Short mmCIF file of C-alpha atoms in Angstrom, two decimals:
data_model
loop_
_atom_site.label_atom_id
_atom_site.label_comp_id
_atom_site.label_asym_id
_atom_site.label_seq_id
_atom_site.Cartn_x
_atom_site.Cartn_y
_atom_site.Cartn_z
CA MET A 1 -0.08 -0.09 0.03
CA VAL A 2 2.50 2.56 1.02
CA ASN A 3 4.24 1.72 -2.36
CA VAL A 4 1.17 3.64 -4.23
CA TYR A 5 2.89 6.90 -3.40
CA GLU A 6 6.36 6.26 -5.10
CA GLU A 7 4.20 4.53 -8.01
CA ARG A 8 2.20 7.76 -8.84
CA LEU A 9 5.51 9.26 -9.69
CA GLY A 10 5.47 7.32 -12.88
CA THR A 11 1.71 7.17 -13.71
CA ASP A 12 0.26 10.35 -12.76
CA ARG A 13 -0.49 13.29 -15.04
CA MET A 14 2.58 15.32 -15.19
CA LEU A 15 1.55 18.86 -15.00
CA PRO A 16 -0.86 18.17 -11.59
CA LEU A 17 1.65 15.65 -10.55
CA ILE A 18 4.49 18.30 -10.39
CA PHE A 19 2.68 21.17 -8.72
CA ARG A 20 1.10 18.41 -6.08
CA MET A 21 4.96 17.43 -5.39
CA ALA A 22 6.09 20.78 -5.57
CA LEU A 23 3.66 22.96 -3.69
CA PRO A 24 4.27 21.47 -0.01
CA ALA A 25 8.05 22.00 -0.46
CA ILE A 26 7.34 25.51 -1.95
CA ALA A 27 5.10 26.36 1.28
CA ALA A 28 7.73 24.72 3.21
CA GLN A 29 10.37 26.68 2.22
CA LEU A 30 8.31 30.28 2.19
CA VAL A 31 7.75 29.71 5.70
CA ASN A 32 11.18 28.47 6.04
CA LEU A 33 12.21 31.79 4.17
CA LEU A 34 10.18 33.73 6.54
CA TYR A 35 11.86 32.59 9.69
CA ASN A 36 15.65 33.01 8.12
CA LEU A 37 14.22 36.79 7.49
CA VAL A 38 12.49 37.31 10.44
CA ASP A 39 15.85 37.17 12.65
CA ARG A 40 17.36 39.81 10.33
CA ILE A 41 14.03 41.95 10.37
CA TYR A 42 13.97 41.86 14.15
CA ILE A 43 17.58 42.05 14.39
CA GLY A 44 17.73 45.31 12.06
CA HIS A 45 14.79 47.01 14.19
CA ILE A 46 16.63 46.32 17.48
CA PRO A 47 16.84 50.12 18.94
CA GLU A 48 20.35 52.06 18.67
CA ILE A 49 22.40 49.02 17.81
CA GLY A 50 19.93 47.66 14.60
CA THR A 51 22.35 48.49 11.59
CA ASN A 52 25.52 47.13 13.39
CA ALA A 53 23.82 44.26 14.77
CA LEU A 54 22.41 43.06 11.21
CA ALA A 55 25.51 43.59 9.86
CA GLY A 56 27.56 41.21 12.18
CA VAL A 57 25.15 38.49 11.86
CA GLY A 58 25.38 39.38 8.02
CA VAL A 59 28.82 38.22 8.12
CA THR A 60 27.94 35.28 10.01
CA SER A 61 25.82 34.09 6.90
CA SER A 62 28.80 33.14 4.68
CA ILE A 63 29.97 30.44 7.54
CA ILE A 64 26.73 29.37 8.20
CA ILE A 65 26.19 28.90 4.59
CA LEU A 66 29.08 26.86 4.05
CA ILE A 67 28.23 24.74 7.04
CA SER A 68 24.80 23.47 5.87
CA SER A 69 26.00 23.17 2.42
CA PHE A 70 27.46 20.04 3.70
CA SER A 71 23.63 18.68 4.04
CA ALA A 72 23.19 19.32 0.45
CA ILE A 73 25.98 16.45 -0.53
CA VAL A 74 23.33 14.07 1.27
CA GLY A 75 20.10 15.83 0.44
CA ALA A 76 20.50 16.91 -2.82
CA GLY A 77 23.26 14.23 -4.12
CA GLY A 78 21.81 11.26 -2.03
CA SER A 79 18.13 11.49 -2.97
CA PRO A 80 18.04 11.45 -6.36
CA LEU A 81 20.20 8.18 -6.43
CA ALA A 82 17.79 6.86 -3.86
CA ALA A 83 14.97 8.14 -6.23
CA MET A 84 16.79 5.89 -9.10
CA ALA A 85 16.93 3.01 -6.89
CA LEU A 86 13.27 2.68 -6.12
CA GLY A 87 12.39 3.29 -10.11
CA GLN A 88 14.50 0.49 -10.46
CA GLY A 89 12.80 -1.72 -7.71
CA ASP A 90 16.31 -1.56 -5.79
CA ARG A 91 15.07 -1.17 -2.23
CA VAL A 92 17.87 -2.37 -0.37
CA ARG A 93 20.37 -0.04 -2.37
CA ALA A 94 17.73 2.80 -1.53
CA GLY A 95 17.95 2.02 2.46
CA LYS A 96 21.84 1.59 2.33
CA ILE A 97 21.81 5.36 0.38
CA LEU A 98 19.89 6.84 3.16
CA GLY A 99 21.84 4.99 6.24
CA ASN A 100 24.82 6.10 4.87
CA GLY A 101 23.83 9.52 3.93
CA PHE A 102 22.64 9.68 7.75
CA ILE A 103 26.25 8.55 8.85
CA LEU A 104 27.75 11.23 6.53
CA LEU A 105 25.46 14.09 8.45
CA ILE A 106 26.89 13.45 11.53
CA ILE A 107 30.53 12.87 10.49
CA PHE A 108 29.97 16.57 8.31
CA THR A 109 28.67 18.18 12.00
CA LEU A 110 31.77 16.97 13.89
CA LEU A 111 34.15 18.35 11.52
CA THR A 112 32.71 21.72 10.80
CA SER A 113 31.40 22.73 14.27
CA LEU A 114 34.84 21.96 15.86
CA THR A 115 37.18 23.76 12.91
CA THR A 116 34.39 26.94 13.20
CA TYR A 117 34.54 27.03 16.87
CA LEU A 118 38.37 26.72 16.79
CA PHE A 119 38.70 29.61 14.07
CA MET A 120 35.80 32.14 14.59
CA ARG A 121 36.83 35.31 15.10
CA PRO A 122 39.53 35.15 12.34
CA LEU A 123 36.84 33.74 9.99
CA LEU A 124 34.47 36.72 10.84
CA PHE A 125 37.34 39.09 10.15
CA LEU A 126 37.72 36.99 7.21
CA THR A 127 33.78 37.45 6.06
CA GLY A 128 34.27 41.17 6.33
CA ALA A 129 33.31 41.69 10.38
CA SER A 130 34.93 44.84 12.09
CA GLU A 131 35.53 46.08 15.22
CA GLN A 132 32.24 47.49 15.60
CA THR A 133 30.29 44.01 14.62
CA ILE A 134 32.50 41.54 15.64
CA GLY A 135 30.96 41.30 18.64
CA TYR A 136 27.37 40.78 17.43
CA ALA A 137 28.86 38.12 15.13
CA VAL A 138 30.60 35.85 17.84
CA ASP A 139 27.42 36.52 19.85
CA TYR A 140 24.94 35.02 17.18
CA LEU A 141 27.38 32.25 15.75
CA SER A 142 28.49 31.09 19.23
CA VAL A 143 24.86 30.23 20.00
CA TYR A 144 24.03 28.64 16.57
CA LEU A 145 27.03 26.45 16.30
CA ILE A 146 25.54 24.30 19.11
CA GLY A 147 22.56 23.12 17.03
CA THR A 148 24.34 22.68 13.95
CA LEU A 149 23.47 18.68 14.00
CA PHE A 150 19.81 19.39 13.88
CA VAL A 151 20.24 21.63 10.76
CA GLU A 152 22.55 19.05 9.15
CA LEU A 153 19.39 16.17 10.02
CA SER A 154 16.69 18.27 9.12
CA VAL A 155 17.87 19.71 5.79
CA GLY A 156 19.74 16.80 4.91
CA LEU A 157 17.28 13.83 5.37
CA ASN A 158 13.98 15.86 4.51
CA ALA A 159 14.82 15.14 0.77
CA PHE A 160 13.92 11.58 1.60
CA ILE A 161 10.98 12.03 2.73
CA ASN A 162 10.06 13.87 -0.98
CA THR A 163 11.69 10.87 -2.89
CA GLN A 164 9.38 8.28 -1.19
CA GLY A 165 6.12 10.76 -2.95
CA ARG A 166 5.25 12.15 0.46
CA PRO A 167 5.63 15.98 -0.11
CA ALA A 168 3.18 16.96 2.79
CA ILE A 169 5.12 15.20 5.22
CA ALA A 170 8.29 16.88 4.31
CA MET A 171 6.48 19.95 4.22
CA TYR A 172 5.29 19.56 7.99
CA SER A 173 8.87 19.09 9.38
CA VAL A 174 9.96 22.90 7.93
CA LEU A 175 6.48 24.40 9.09
CA ILE A 176 7.18 22.96 12.70
CA GLY A 177 10.15 24.51 12.75
CA ALA A 178 9.10 27.75 10.92
CA ILE A 179 6.38 28.70 13.05
CA LEU A 180 8.27 27.72 16.42
CA ASN A 181 11.19 30.16 15.60
CA ILE A 182 8.67 33.25 14.43
CA LEU A 183 7.05 32.56 18.07
CA LEU A 184 10.37 32.42 19.59
CA ASP A 185 12.39 35.07 17.88
CA PRO A 186 10.18 38.09 19.41
CA LEU A 187 10.29 36.32 22.58
CA PHE A 188 14.09 35.85 23.26
CA ILE A 189 15.11 38.95 21.48
CA PHE A 190 13.28 41.28 23.16
CA VAL A 191 11.32 40.38 25.93
CA PHE A 192 14.03 38.15 27.50
CA GLY A 193 16.36 40.90 26.15
CA LEU A 194 18.79 38.48 24.60
CA GLY A 195 19.40 40.35 21.59
CA VAL A 196 21.38 38.39 18.59
CA LYS A 197 22.16 35.46 20.83
CA GLY A 198 18.03 35.04 21.47
CA ALA A 199 17.68 34.91 17.63
CA ALA A 200 20.14 32.14 17.38
CA LEU A 201 18.49 30.45 20.27
CA ALA A 202 15.02 30.23 18.77
CA THR A 203 16.80 29.15 15.32
CA ILE A 204 18.42 26.18 17.05
CA LEU A 205 15.40 24.86 19.02
CA SER A 206 13.19 25.47 16.18
CA GLN A 207 15.77 23.08 14.13
CA ALA A 208 15.71 20.51 16.67
CA CYS A 209 11.96 20.24 16.53
CA SER A 210 12.21 19.84 12.79
CA ALA A 211 14.76 17.30 13.05
CA ALA A 212 12.98 15.56 15.51
CA TRP A 213 9.68 15.09 13.05
CA VAL A 214 11.77 14.17 10.23
CA ILE A 215 13.58 11.14 11.78
CA SER A 216 10.76 10.12 13.82
CA PHE A 217 8.69 9.54 10.19
CA LEU A 218 11.92 7.89 8.40
CA THR A 219 12.04 5.37 11.25
CA SER A 220 8.35 4.93 11.88
CA HIS A 221 6.05 2.43 9.76
CA ARG A 222 4.70 5.26 7.54
CA ALA A 223 7.95 5.29 5.71
CA SER A 224 8.03 3.01 2.63
CA LEU A 225 11.93 3.90 2.88
CA LYS A 226 13.18 3.55 6.34
CA LEU A 227 15.96 4.66 8.21
CA GLU A 228 17.62 1.28 9.71
CA ARG A 229 20.59 0.64 11.35
CA ARG A 230 21.50 -2.38 9.41
CA TYR A 231 22.04 0.31 6.85
CA MET A 232 24.18 2.62 8.38
CA LYS A 233 27.93 1.26 8.33
CA LEU A 234 29.70 2.93 5.57
CA GLN A 235 29.90 1.47 2.30
CA LYS A 236 32.69 2.87 0.08
CA GLU A 237 30.76 2.49 -3.41
CA ILE A 238 27.75 4.18 -1.66
CA VAL A 239 29.72 6.90 -0.17
CA LEU A 240 31.65 7.42 -3.25
CA SER A 241 28.31 7.30 -5.33
CA ILE A 242 26.62 9.91 -2.83
CA LEU A 243 29.59 12.30 -2.90
CA ALA A 244 29.92 12.20 -6.71
CA LEU A 245 26.28 13.41 -7.13
CA GLY A 246 26.26 15.54 -4.18
CA VAL A 247 29.36 17.84 -5.11
CA SER A 248 27.28 19.62 -7.56
CA PRO A 249 24.45 20.89 -5.02
CA PHE A 250 27.38 21.12 -2.69
CA ILE A 251 29.31 23.62 -4.59
CA MET A 252 26.49 25.52 -5.70
CA ALA A 253 25.96 26.01 -1.99
CA SER A 254 29.14 26.61 -0.57
CA THR A 255 30.36 28.71 -3.21
CA GLU A 256 27.81 31.05 -2.11
CA SER A 257 29.58 31.33 1.15
CA LEU A 258 32.79 31.89 -0.59
CA VAL A 259 31.23 34.49 -2.44
CA GLY A 260 29.99 36.11 0.99
CA PHE A 261 33.61 35.99 2.32
CA VAL A 262 34.89 38.13 -0.84
CA LEU A 263 31.83 40.37 -1.11
CA ASN A 264 31.56 41.21 2.78
CA GLY A 265 35.62 41.48 2.44
CA SER A 266 35.65 43.97 -0.37
CA LEU A 267 32.47 45.89 1.16
CA LYS A 268 33.78 46.59 4.75
CA HIS A 269 36.44 48.66 2.83
CA PHE A 270 33.91 51.15 1.67
CA GLY A 271 32.21 50.92 5.22
CA ASP A 272 29.99 48.70 7.46
CA ILE A 273 26.73 50.33 6.08
CA TYR A 274 27.18 48.67 2.86
CA VAL A 275 27.72 45.14 4.77
CA SER A 276 24.31 45.75 6.14
CA ALA A 277 22.82 46.63 2.57
CA LEU A 278 24.48 43.22 1.00
CA ALA A 279 22.96 41.46 4.05
CA ILE A 280 19.35 43.00 2.87
CA MET A 281 19.87 42.31 -0.79
CA GLN A 282 21.12 38.53 -0.09
CA SER A 283 17.59 38.27 1.73
CA ALA A 284 16.00 39.53 -1.36
CA MET A 285 17.57 37.01 -3.62
CA LEU A 286 16.51 34.18 -0.97
CA ILE A 287 13.05 35.40 -1.73
CA VAL A 288 13.32 34.19 -5.01
CA SER A 289 15.78 31.43 -4.75
CA VAL A 290 13.80 29.80 -1.93
CA PRO A 291 10.57 29.08 -3.20
CA LEU A 292 12.47 27.51 -6.41
CA ALA A 293 14.21 25.40 -4.21
CA GLY A 294 11.02 24.11 -2.91
CA PHE A 295 9.86 23.65 -6.33
CA ALA A 296 12.91 21.82 -7.49
CA GLN A 297 12.12 19.54 -4.29
CA GLY A 298 8.97 18.96 -6.17
CA PHE A 299 10.30 18.01 -9.38
CA VAL A 300 13.70 16.13 -9.21
CA PRO A 301 12.20 12.98 -7.63
CA ILE A 302 9.86 12.96 -10.51
CA VAL A 303 12.47 13.24 -13.32
CA SER A 304 14.90 10.61 -11.09
CA TYR A 305 12.45 7.99 -10.71
CA ASN A 306 10.96 8.35 -14.29
CA TYR A 307 14.71 8.26 -15.14
CA GLY A 308 15.27 5.26 -13.52
CA HIS A 309 12.51 3.64 -15.14
CA LEU A 310 13.59 4.58 -18.44
CA TYR A 311 10.35 6.91 -19.42
CA LYS A 312 12.04 8.91 -21.80
CA GLU A 313 8.42 11.02 -22.49
CA ARG A 314 7.70 11.73 -18.93
CA VAL A 315 11.29 13.18 -18.46
CA LYS A 316 10.87 15.62 -21.25
CA SER A 317 7.62 16.83 -20.40
CA CYS A 318 8.55 17.21 -16.56
CA PHE A 319 11.46 19.66 -18.09
CA LYS A 320 9.12 21.60 -20.41
CA ILE A 321 6.86 22.64 -17.55
CA VAL A 322 9.90 23.33 -15.01
CA LEU A 323 11.48 25.63 -17.34
CA ILE A 324 8.28 27.63 -17.99
CA VAL A 325 7.73 27.94 -14.59
CA MET A 326 11.18 28.79 -12.84
CA PHE A 327 11.91 31.12 -15.84
CA SER A 328 8.44 33.20 -15.39
CA PHE A 329 8.68 33.06 -11.53
CA ASN A 330 12.30 34.45 -11.42
CA MET A 331 11.68 37.05 -13.61
CA LEU A 332 8.65 38.46 -12.74
CA LEU A 333 9.91 38.51 -9.07
CA ILE A 334 13.53 39.91 -9.80
CA LEU A 335 12.22 42.88 -11.67
CA ALA A 336 9.36 43.99 -8.72
CA MET A 337 12.34 44.07 -6.66
CA ILE A 338 14.30 46.28 -9.15
CA LEU A 339 11.37 48.53 -9.75
CA PHE A 340 10.66 48.84 -5.99
CA PRO A 341 13.94 48.27 -3.85
CA GLU A 342 12.72 50.69 -1.07
CA ILE A 343 10.02 48.67 0.06
CA LEU A 344 12.18 45.56 0.72
CA ALA A 345 14.62 47.72 2.50
CA THR A 346 12.19 49.31 4.75
CA ALA A 347 11.10 45.65 5.78
CA PHE A 348 14.47 45.27 7.50
CA THR A 349 15.22 48.68 8.85
CA SER A 350 14.23 52.35 9.46
CA ASP A 351 17.71 53.74 8.80
CA PRO A 352 17.21 56.45 6.33
CA GLN A 353 21.06 55.92 5.42
CA LEU A 354 21.29 52.39 4.73
CA ILE A 355 17.74 52.43 3.23
CA ALA A 356 19.18 55.17 0.50
CA VAL A 357 22.22 52.44 0.00
CA VAL A 358 19.68 49.91 -0.63
CA GLU A 359 17.61 51.85 -3.31
CA GLN A 360 21.11 52.94 -5.13
CA PHE A 361 22.51 49.54 -5.54
CA MET A 362 19.76 46.85 -5.22
CA PRO A 363 18.72 47.23 -9.21
CA ILE A 364 22.52 46.92 -9.93
CA PHE A 365 23.02 44.08 -7.69
CA LEU A 366 19.85 42.14 -9.35
CA ALA A 367 20.17 42.75 -12.68
CA GLY A 368 21.45 39.93 -14.32
CA MET A 369 19.03 37.46 -11.82
CA THR A 370 16.33 38.63 -14.32
CA ILE A 371 17.28 35.50 -16.66
CA PHE A 372 18.73 33.32 -14.04
CA GLY A 373 15.33 30.85 -13.75
CA LEU A 374 17.23 29.34 -16.87
CA GLN A 375 19.88 28.23 -14.76
CA ARG A 376 17.95 27.12 -11.68
CA ALA A 377 15.98 24.77 -14.19
CA CYS A 378 18.90 22.98 -15.91
CA GLN A 379 21.14 22.95 -13.30
CA ASN A 380 18.81 21.08 -11.28
CA MET A 381 17.58 18.93 -14.33
CA PHE A 382 21.78 17.85 -14.49
CA VAL A 383 21.15 16.79 -10.86
CA ALA A 384 18.14 14.85 -11.07
CA LEU A 385 19.09 13.04 -13.99
CA GLY A 386 22.38 12.00 -12.20
CA GLN A 387 25.10 13.95 -14.49
CA ALA A 388 27.64 14.96 -11.86
CA LYS A 389 30.12 16.27 -13.37
CA VAL A 390 28.43 18.73 -15.90
CA SER A 391 26.61 20.16 -12.71
CA VAL A 392 29.81 20.73 -10.84
CA PHE A 393 31.28 22.71 -13.80
CA ILE A 394 28.34 24.93 -13.96
CA ALA A 395 28.24 25.27 -10.33
CA LEU A 396 31.92 26.55 -10.44
CA LEU A 397 31.29 28.68 -13.48
CA ARG A 398 28.74 31.16 -11.90
CA LYS A 399 30.59 31.65 -8.53
CA VAL A 400 34.55 30.43 -8.69
CA PHE A 401 35.02 31.40 -12.18
CA LEU A 402 32.85 34.48 -12.60
CA LEU A 403 31.72 36.22 -9.79
CA ILE A 404 34.89 36.17 -7.31
CA PRO A 405 37.58 37.52 -10.00
CA LEU A 406 34.84 39.99 -11.33
CA ALA A 407 34.31 40.85 -7.28
CA LEU A 408 37.98 41.54 -6.68
CA ILE A 409 38.87 43.73 -10.17
CA LEU A 410 35.83 45.57 -10.78
CA PRO A 411 35.92 47.87 -7.61
CA HIS A 412 39.30 49.05 -9.10
CA PHE A 413 37.38 50.75 -11.99
CA MET A 414 33.84 51.38 -10.53
CA GLY A 415 34.53 51.92 -6.54
CA VAL A 416 31.70 50.27 -4.56
CA THR A 417 29.47 49.99 -7.54
CA GLY A 418 31.87 47.46 -8.83
CA VAL A 419 31.20 44.71 -6.08
CA PHE A 420 27.46 45.12 -6.57
CA ALA A 421 27.92 44.79 -10.41
CA ALA A 422 29.94 41.82 -10.40
CA GLU A 423 26.73 39.93 -9.26
CA ALA A 424 24.85 40.96 -12.22
CA PHE A 425 27.56 40.31 -14.24
CA SER A 426 28.12 36.66 -13.27
CA ASP A 427 24.69 35.84 -13.00
CA ALA A 428 23.47 36.68 -16.68
CA THR A 429 26.64 35.01 -17.95
CA ALA A 430 26.48 31.57 -16.12
CA ALA A 431 22.36 31.45 -16.90
CA ILE A 432 23.52 31.90 -20.75
CA CYS A 433 26.46 29.43 -20.53
CA CYS A 434 24.34 27.08 -18.59
CA THR A 435 21.53 27.11 -21.16
CA LEU A 436 23.48 26.59 -23.89
CA ILE A 437 25.44 23.47 -22.39
CA PHE A 438 21.69 21.87 -21.41
CA SER A 439 20.61 21.92 -25.02
CA VAL A 440 23.41 20.44 -26.47
CA GLN A 441 23.70 17.56 -23.51
CA PHE A 442 19.99 16.95 -22.75
CA PRO A 443 18.82 14.97 -26.17
CA LYS A 444 22.41 13.05 -25.82
CA ILE A 445 21.63 12.52 -22.22
CA LEU A 446 18.20 10.77 -23.40
CA LYS A 447 19.54 9.29 -26.52
CA ARG A 448 22.03 7.39 -24.08
CA MET A 449 19.80 6.87 -21.20
CA LYS A 450 20.17 3.06 -20.33
CA LYS A 451 23.86 3.53 -20.65
CA ASN A 452 23.99 6.58 -18.41
CA LEU A 453 21.62 5.44 -15.57
CA SER A 454 23.68 2.21 -15.89
CA GLU A 455 26.93 4.59 -14.88
CA ALA A 456 25.53 6.63 -12.24
CA TYR A 457 23.47 3.64 -10.60
#
């Protein structure tokens, strides 16, 4: 009976199936986005210290993104492989992928948390903290690191619930943590007077509840793919396959951290207010990227499952829908933010000088994002199809090969404007290149479908 949830991935009409799978994930991600933004909104409005506190928390984002990106190795790398295995009827292999992924998340947590604690202050100065903002950054990050394991498990394992065709269950895990965080934030920050430490404490308590929900489902009789102790012994072949496919989403996530190091490091030479402005602008990007990430969580299992079954036409049909939806949504939201930047800025701060900086630079910063929906669609399709090498190249192209060099070079010619313009140039160029590569590779992947699957599998 429980396998009906998986079987519908290969039988239901494609358009309703995509939205039925994606909408719960989108809803969950939107609430997840809300509680990520709530931290910054509350912090930005703390009387007298709001602007500096926002900058301090903003520079911690690069480190937090780097730590959480390790969960993408298991979540975005392991779950498509599990879906392919389920599509081929190999439930033992799917169970081993989940069990090995669980152990990998624990290992990643130990390594990243210990390293960050040992080198916290140097890392924060490297990411753009100043003498005025380092105290807020340390206060937030030192508390946040206590709950790293909860973040890794809730994010990394939630994708395996979607793999089973249970998007509503996956949605609840995010909703529980998000709603709790929204309620706890003002309590800890203002009522208890804990400031940025209160925001971090609210976050880790919320993530602990999310992680508990995910693990309780995956170990229950309701799960068709269960987290079982017998599959938790690390196997080289399983681990390497997870790492091979997971390295692309890891690079996509971790290079966001690297970019934060570079952008914040460049902006702090022009003043802390620009670091605060970047925190707001990156939040604006999250308003677009997070719902699209939720949409990807919905369609990736569909593509992977049908790829495993060798249903070529269903894979093609899914991509057409995905391309139209992701491109249109991305462009409309980015254009709205470019045209009305002051509306977003006032949500995060009441500082007129900071609002003015955001109004000036947000249209430049987001200009290249107008067509970035193309890359979001193609990049996630490559991951869903198990195309690790191409995914890695595309992930590196945008941030490492384009954005970081531009962010270091352009300020010499354009001043502070060059830091923000670097994002626009790299986003547009990467989107065009990714689309061209996909248009060439996708027909070849479909033509060699059975052989490609055996190599990935």
